[in-house]
Short mmCIF file of C-alpha atoms and ligand atoms in Angstrom, two decimals:
data_model
loop_
_atom_site.label_atom_id
_atom_site.label_comp_id
_atom_site.label_asym_id
_atom_site.label_seq_id
_atom_site.Cartn_x
_atom_site.Cartn_y
_atom_site.Cartn_z
CA MET A 1 5.40 -1.82 -16.50
CA ALA A 2 6.01 -4.76 -17.67
CA ALA A 3 9.84 -4.10 -18.53
CA GLU A 4 12.38 -5.16 -16.85
CA GLN A 5 15.34 -2.74 -15.26
CA ASN A 6 18.79 -3.63 -12.93
CA ASP A 7 16.97 -2.07 -9.68
CA VAL A 8 13.95 -4.16 -9.90
CA LEU A 9 14.20 -7.41 -8.02
CA MET A 10 9.95 -8.15 -8.22
CA ARG A 11 7.84 -8.39 -10.14
CA ALA A 12 4.41 -9.10 -10.25
CA ASP A 13 2.48 -10.70 -13.48
CA HIS A 14 -1.36 -10.28 -14.18
CA VAL A 15 -1.94 -11.52 -11.81
CA LYS A 16 -4.48 -13.31 -10.22
CA VAL A 17 -5.11 -16.37 -7.44
CA TYR A 18 -8.40 -17.80 -7.55
CA PHE A 19 -10.47 -19.55 -5.14
CA LYS A 20 -13.59 -22.47 -4.96
CA GLY A 21 -16.80 -20.89 -2.73
CA ARG A 22 -17.28 -23.24 -0.13
CA THR A 23 -20.59 -23.18 -1.26
CA LYS A 24 -21.63 -23.11 -4.85
CA GLN A 25 -23.51 -19.99 -4.52
CA SER A 26 -20.97 -17.98 -2.95
CA GLY A 27 -19.20 -18.51 -6.13
CA THR A 28 -15.49 -17.87 -7.19
CA VAL A 29 -13.39 -15.47 -4.66
CA LYS A 30 -11.35 -13.05 -6.32
CA ALA A 31 -9.41 -11.93 -4.43
CA VAL A 32 -7.40 -10.64 -6.85
CA ASP A 33 -7.86 -10.12 -10.06
CA ASP A 34 -5.26 -9.24 -12.63
CA ILE A 35 -2.66 -7.62 -10.75
CA SER A 36 0.90 -6.33 -12.23
CA PHE A 37 3.66 -4.40 -10.98
CA GLU A 38 7.30 -4.07 -9.38
CA ILE A 39 9.79 -4.76 -6.68
CA ARG A 40 12.69 -2.41 -6.61
CA LYS A 41 15.98 -3.60 -4.71
CA GLY A 42 16.27 -1.84 -1.67
CA GLU A 43 12.59 0.00 -1.41
CA THR A 44 10.19 -0.61 0.54
CA PHE A 45 6.67 -1.01 -0.90
CA GLY A 46 3.40 -0.91 0.72
CA VAL A 47 0.35 -2.00 0.20
CA VAL A 48 -2.75 -0.64 2.39
CA GLY A 49 -6.60 -1.59 2.20
CA GLU A 50 -9.71 -2.25 3.70
CA SER A 51 -9.33 -6.69 5.36
CA GLY A 52 -10.39 -8.97 2.91
CA CYS A 53 -9.54 -7.22 -0.13
CA GLY A 54 -6.34 -9.57 -1.16
CA LYS A 55 -3.01 -8.01 0.58
CA SER A 56 -2.25 -10.66 2.31
CA THR A 57 -2.81 -13.14 -0.56
CA LEU A 58 -0.69 -11.07 -3.14
CA GLY A 59 1.47 -11.20 -0.60
CA ARG A 60 1.96 -14.89 0.01
CA THR A 61 1.78 -15.11 -3.84
CA LEU A 62 4.85 -13.68 -4.22
CA ILE A 63 7.13 -16.05 -2.54
CA ARG A 64 4.86 -18.77 -3.70
CA LEU A 65 2.76 -19.95 -0.68
CA LEU A 66 0.36 -19.39 -2.62
CA LYS A 67 0.13 -20.57 -7.11
CA PRO A 68 -1.38 -17.60 -9.07
CA THR A 69 -4.28 -18.92 -11.02
CA GLU A 70 -2.93 -16.87 -13.88
CA GLY A 71 0.18 -14.11 -14.55
CA SER A 72 3.93 -15.30 -12.52
CA VAL A 73 6.04 -13.87 -10.36
CA TYR A 74 9.25 -13.16 -11.48
CA LEU A 75 12.16 -12.38 -8.79
CA HIS A 76 15.53 -11.06 -10.46
CA GLY A 77 13.40 -12.14 -13.43
CA GLU A 78 13.50 -15.61 -12.77
CA ASP A 79 9.36 -17.10 -12.42
CA ILE A 80 9.59 -18.41 -9.52
CA GLY A 81 6.28 -20.55 -10.30
CA THR A 82 8.79 -22.38 -12.94
CA LEU A 83 11.27 -22.99 -10.26
CA ARG A 84 12.13 -27.03 -9.21
CA GLY A 85 14.64 -28.55 -6.89
CA ASP A 86 17.46 -26.90 -5.26
CA ALA A 87 16.93 -23.49 -7.19
CA LEU A 88 13.59 -23.38 -5.89
CA LYS A 89 14.35 -23.91 -1.98
CA GLN A 90 17.39 -20.56 -2.59
CA MET A 91 14.22 -18.71 -3.83
CA ARG A 92 12.93 -19.24 -0.16
CA LYS A 93 16.21 -18.40 1.38
CA LYS A 94 15.64 -15.33 -1.30
CA ALA A 95 11.88 -14.12 -0.12
CA GLN A 96 10.19 -14.56 3.62
CA ILE A 97 7.25 -13.33 5.79
CA ILE A 98 6.82 -12.50 9.69
CA PHE A 99 3.27 -12.71 10.05
CA GLN A 100 0.65 -10.66 12.16
CA ASP A 101 0.37 -12.99 15.07
CA PRO A 102 3.84 -13.66 16.47
CA SER A 103 1.57 -15.90 19.51
CA ALA A 104 -0.20 -17.87 16.01
CA CYS A 105 3.44 -19.13 14.02
CA LEU A 106 5.91 -20.19 16.94
CA ASN A 107 5.33 -23.25 18.56
CA PRO A 108 5.29 -22.74 21.84
CA ARG A 109 6.95 -26.54 22.65
CA ARG A 110 10.19 -25.39 21.43
CA THR A 111 12.57 -22.69 23.00
CA VAL A 112 13.85 -19.77 20.90
CA ARG A 113 17.36 -21.32 20.18
CA GLN A 114 14.96 -24.64 18.58
CA ILE A 115 13.36 -21.75 16.60
CA LEU A 116 15.20 -20.63 15.64
CA MET A 117 17.99 -23.04 14.76
CA GLU A 118 14.78 -24.47 12.12
CA PRO A 119 15.64 -22.37 9.23
CA PHE A 120 18.93 -23.88 9.14
CA GLU A 121 17.77 -27.22 10.01
CA ILE A 122 15.16 -27.59 6.93
CA HIS A 123 17.88 -26.29 4.77
CA GLY A 124 20.10 -28.34 5.90
CA MET A 125 23.51 -26.69 6.91
CA THR A 126 23.51 -27.05 10.69
CA LYS A 127 26.56 -28.73 9.42
CA GLN A 128 27.80 -26.10 6.77
CA ILE A 129 27.57 -23.16 8.64
CA ASP A 130 28.40 -22.55 12.67
CA VAL A 131 24.67 -21.85 13.66
CA ASP A 132 25.33 -20.93 16.92
CA ALA A 133 27.28 -18.06 16.12
CA ARG A 134 24.49 -17.27 13.68
CA ILE A 135 21.59 -17.66 16.03
CA ARG A 136 23.10 -15.13 18.38
CA GLU A 137 23.88 -12.90 15.33
CA LEU A 138 20.82 -12.89 15.24
CA LEU A 139 19.28 -11.85 17.57
CA GLN A 140 21.84 -9.22 18.42
CA LEU A 141 20.10 -7.78 15.61
CA VAL A 142 16.64 -7.72 16.44
CA GLY A 143 17.97 -6.24 20.14
CA MET A 144 16.94 -9.75 21.89
CA ASP A 145 19.90 -11.00 24.55
CA GLU A 146 21.43 -14.24 24.48
CA TYR A 147 19.27 -15.32 28.40
CA HIS A 148 16.61 -15.62 25.69
CA LEU A 149 17.25 -17.80 23.69
CA SER A 150 16.67 -20.74 26.67
CA ARG A 151 13.14 -18.79 26.60
CA TYR A 152 10.12 -20.39 25.37
CA PRO A 153 7.92 -18.25 23.57
CA HIS A 154 4.33 -18.22 26.38
CA GLU A 155 7.39 -16.99 28.53
CA LEU A 156 8.18 -13.20 25.83
CA SER A 157 6.45 -10.50 25.49
CA GLY A 158 4.24 -10.00 21.93
CA GLY A 159 6.79 -7.26 21.49
CA GLN A 160 9.92 -9.89 21.33
CA LYS A 161 8.11 -12.45 20.06
CA GLN A 162 7.87 -10.83 17.03
CA ARG A 163 10.61 -9.61 17.80
CA ILE A 164 11.91 -13.77 17.81
CA GLY A 165 9.93 -13.80 14.14
CA ILE A 166 11.87 -11.15 12.08
CA ALA A 167 15.66 -12.92 14.16
CA ARG A 168 13.58 -16.31 12.10
CA ALA A 169 12.85 -14.73 8.52
CA LEU A 170 16.78 -12.87 8.87
CA ALA A 171 18.12 -16.19 9.39
CA LEU A 172 19.00 -17.09 5.53
CA GLU A 173 20.21 -13.44 4.06
CA PRO A 174 16.50 -13.08 2.15
CA GLU A 175 16.54 -10.32 -0.49
CA ILE A 176 13.28 -9.80 0.53
CA ILE A 177 11.21 -10.21 3.29
CA ILE A 178 7.20 -9.93 3.32
CA CYS A 179 5.34 -8.21 6.08
CA ASP A 180 1.46 -9.05 6.62
CA GLU A 181 0.42 -6.98 8.90
CA ALA A 182 3.34 -7.14 10.76
CA VAL A 183 2.31 -5.31 13.46
CA SER A 184 -0.91 -4.97 13.84
CA ALA A 185 -1.05 -7.43 16.61
CA LEU A 186 0.57 -5.56 18.86
CA ASP A 187 0.11 -2.39 22.01
CA VAL A 188 0.96 0.77 19.40
CA SER A 189 4.02 1.80 21.71
CA VAL A 190 5.18 -1.66 19.85
CA GLN A 191 4.33 -1.48 17.83
CA ALA A 192 6.52 1.98 17.72
CA GLN A 193 9.76 -0.07 18.29
CA VAL A 194 9.14 -2.45 15.43
CA LEU A 195 8.37 -0.19 13.23
CA ASN A 196 12.25 1.71 13.81
CA LEU A 197 13.76 -2.49 14.26
CA LEU A 198 12.55 -2.88 10.39
CA GLN A 199 13.42 0.30 9.02
CA GLU A 200 17.36 -0.29 10.46
CA LEU A 201 17.10 -3.37 9.70
CA LYS A 202 16.68 -2.60 5.99
CA GLN A 203 19.21 -0.47 6.42
CA LYS A 204 22.50 -2.06 8.43
CA LEU A 205 21.58 -5.62 5.95
CA GLY A 206 19.89 -3.99 2.36
CA LEU A 207 16.45 -5.84 2.88
CA THR A 208 13.82 -5.04 0.80
CA TYR A 209 10.02 -4.99 1.97
CA PHE A 210 6.96 -5.96 0.97
CA PHE A 211 4.51 -4.47 3.91
CA ILE A 212 1.46 -4.76 4.17
CA SER A 213 -1.30 -3.42 6.23
CA HIS A 214 -4.69 -2.75 6.67
CA ASN A 215 -3.55 1.08 8.84
CA LEU A 216 -2.23 3.45 5.70
CA ASN A 217 -0.94 6.05 8.73
CA VAL A 218 1.54 2.98 8.94
CA VAL A 219 2.36 2.29 5.49
CA TYR A 220 2.83 5.40 5.18
CA GLN A 221 5.69 5.79 7.84
CA VAL A 222 8.14 3.00 6.55
CA SER A 223 6.60 2.97 2.49
CA ASP A 224 8.63 4.81 -0.33
CA ARG A 225 6.01 3.53 -2.59
CA VAL A 226 2.80 2.81 -1.85
CA GLY A 227 -0.12 0.38 -2.90
CA VAL A 228 -3.87 1.18 -2.71
CA MET A 229 -5.92 -2.69 -3.04
CA TYR A 230 -9.14 -2.42 -3.19
CA LEU A 231 -11.58 -6.34 -3.70
CA GLY A 232 -8.76 -7.66 -4.66
CA ARG A 233 -7.51 -4.94 -7.62
CA MET A 234 -4.75 -2.42 -7.51
CA MET A 235 -6.07 0.77 -7.50
CA GLU A 236 -4.04 3.28 -7.30
CA LEU A 237 0.00 3.09 -6.79
CA ALA A 238 3.06 5.83 -6.36
CA ASP A 239 5.77 7.27 -5.34
CA TYR A 240 5.10 8.30 -1.01
CA ASP A 241 5.86 11.86 -2.01
CA GLN A 242 3.60 11.20 -5.11
CA LEU A 243 0.95 10.54 -3.32
CA TYR A 244 1.33 13.30 -0.74
CA GLU A 245 1.34 15.71 -3.20
CA LYS A 246 -1.69 14.34 -4.96
CA ARG A 247 -3.87 11.52 -5.35
CA TYR A 248 -6.17 10.55 -7.93
CA HIS A 249 -8.07 7.57 -6.99
CA PRO A 250 -11.34 8.32 -5.15
CA TYR A 251 -10.66 5.52 -2.70
CA THR A 252 -7.78 6.25 -1.73
CA GLU A 253 -8.47 10.67 -1.43
CA ALA A 254 -11.34 9.38 1.33
CA LEU A 255 -8.39 6.69 2.79
CA LEU A 256 -6.04 9.54 2.76
CA SER A 257 -8.73 11.71 4.51
CA ALA A 258 -8.48 10.17 7.94
CA ILE A 259 -4.82 10.70 8.14
CA PRO A 260 -4.68 14.76 9.07
CA GLN A 261 -1.28 14.96 9.17
CA VAL A 262 -1.48 13.72 5.36
CA GLY A 263 -4.87 15.08 3.78
CA HIS A 264 -4.07 18.92 5.00
CA ASN A 265 -5.79 19.58 1.08
CA ALA A 266 -7.85 16.93 1.39
CA GLY A 267 -10.52 19.20 3.32
CA GLU A 268 -13.01 16.97 4.71
CA ARG A 269 -12.49 13.56 6.02
CA ILE A 270 -14.85 12.13 3.38
CA ARG A 271 -16.75 9.23 5.38
CA LEU A 272 -17.54 5.88 2.51
CA GLU A 273 -21.22 4.40 2.63
CA GLY A 274 -22.05 1.33 2.66
CA GLU A 275 -19.44 -2.21 3.45
CA VAL A 276 -16.95 -3.85 0.91
CA PRO A 277 -19.62 -6.05 -1.86
CA SER A 278 -17.84 -9.27 -1.73
CA PRO A 279 -14.89 -11.05 -3.55
CA SER A 280 -17.40 -13.99 -4.60
CA ASN A 281 -19.81 -11.55 -6.44
CA PRO A 282 -18.02 -8.60 -6.57
CA PRO A 283 -19.44 -5.63 -8.73
CA SER A 284 -20.01 -5.72 -12.78
CA GLY A 285 -17.04 -2.04 -13.98
CA CYS A 286 -15.01 -0.45 -11.61
CA CYS A 287 -15.44 -2.73 -8.48
CA PHE A 288 -15.62 0.96 -6.14
CA HIS A 289 -18.23 2.23 -7.98
CA THR A 290 -21.22 1.47 -4.91
CA ARG A 291 -19.27 3.64 -3.21
CA CYS A 292 -17.46 6.04 -5.09
CA PRO A 293 -18.78 9.05 -4.25
CA LYS A 294 -17.55 9.66 -8.49
CA ALA A 295 -19.87 7.41 -10.27
CA CYS A 296 -20.77 6.81 -13.21
CA SER A 297 -23.50 5.51 -15.54
CA ARG A 298 -19.72 4.14 -17.27
CA CYS A 299 -18.11 2.56 -13.99
CA GLN A 300 -20.83 0.33 -13.89
CA GLN A 301 -20.21 -1.72 -17.19
CA GLU A 302 -16.86 -0.90 -18.14
CA VAL A 303 -13.16 -2.06 -15.31
CA PRO A 304 -11.12 0.74 -15.78
CA ALA A 305 -7.56 0.12 -17.17
CA PHE A 306 -4.76 0.65 -14.25
CA ARG A 307 -3.10 3.61 -16.55
CA GLU A 308 0.30 5.69 -16.21
CA VAL A 309 -1.99 9.06 -15.43
CA GLU A 310 1.93 11.24 -14.80
CA LYS A 311 5.66 9.30 -14.67
CA GLY A 312 5.29 5.44 -11.95
CA HIS A 313 1.84 7.24 -11.29
CA PHE A 314 -1.32 4.77 -12.32
CA VAL A 315 -4.18 4.59 -11.09
CA ALA A 316 -7.67 2.20 -12.77
CA CYS A 317 -9.98 4.92 -12.69
CA HIS A 318 -12.65 6.82 -15.68
CA LEU A 319 -12.49 9.69 -14.58
CA TYR A 320 -8.58 10.45 -15.73
CA GLU A 321 -7.43 8.32 -18.89
CA LYS A 322 -7.98 11.43 -21.18
CA GLU A 323 -4.94 12.18 -19.12
CA ASN A 324 -2.25 10.10 -20.64
FE1 SF4 B 401 -15.45 6.19 -9.31
FE2 SF4 B 401 -15.79 5.18 -11.59
FE3 SF4 B 401 -13.52 6.17 -11.18
FE4 SF4 B 401 -13.99 3.62 -10.02
S1 SF4 B 401 -13.81 4.36 -12.68
S2 SF4 B 401 -13.30 5.33 -9.51
S3 SF4 B 401 -16.58 4.16 -9.41
S4 SF4 B 401 -14.56 7.60 -10.78
#
């Protein structure tokens, strides 16, 4: 996976993000534990996993809102951890984020116009470009009207607030956007509208998305490739079509069996027993072994390598090690 290709926009190379626990007893939280993958230009790379599996931490690390404990993230082949000054500012323009809760990330004391002005102020661009024209253009892109410019966030619906969050993320013409549970806080009907808008913008502006969600149905609707995370590790990664045809990992199998239209050949729904273990005290060996219906004694002792079992389809499971 390490080979840099022309269509690779971003690459995570053995990224680990560990946090110190709040107490001595709680130990080190391994939020992201040795993950490597590439994001291709123009694709939607979906990441799915249960709450607390580290997907949001990974997303923030990709755009240097968090620093990896080990490993590196490359944008256009450049290690973003080494960037300083103007180079770092340029990187921040190229990589933006849309958060889950639009109410929490829009300043309630600022109007929509002031909110959309912020990115240009931060990057000292207010005198370089016609900011008012650009703000009107952004509003149009996200399907809002000019009269919204004087509104405050509390005067907008949840869907409208998320559209403003998207407009702000688009302001500096990014190449990649981290969509961190971007539709999870919205009603189902509004979710569909915002997902459609994101798809339209991707086509129109040639964007690349890293799309994070706990909802596999949503990830499946929008993604070109899908990564499945569990307890800070990537369990399986493949093209949407490949996963639709065949999933190898028992965790992915269980997740997908819950979606009838996807799990057509998966038989009955697989219900996983037990809770997700704490990332500060993950199980030995394969971190999924405490819930895996196919676990054997080896699974408790050895961490399975993340290996390519067919072209472009990667799996971390001892069951498939002989196939390579
Ligand atoms: Fe299950 Fe073992 Fe595969 Fe882990 S390595 S997913 S425990 S069979």
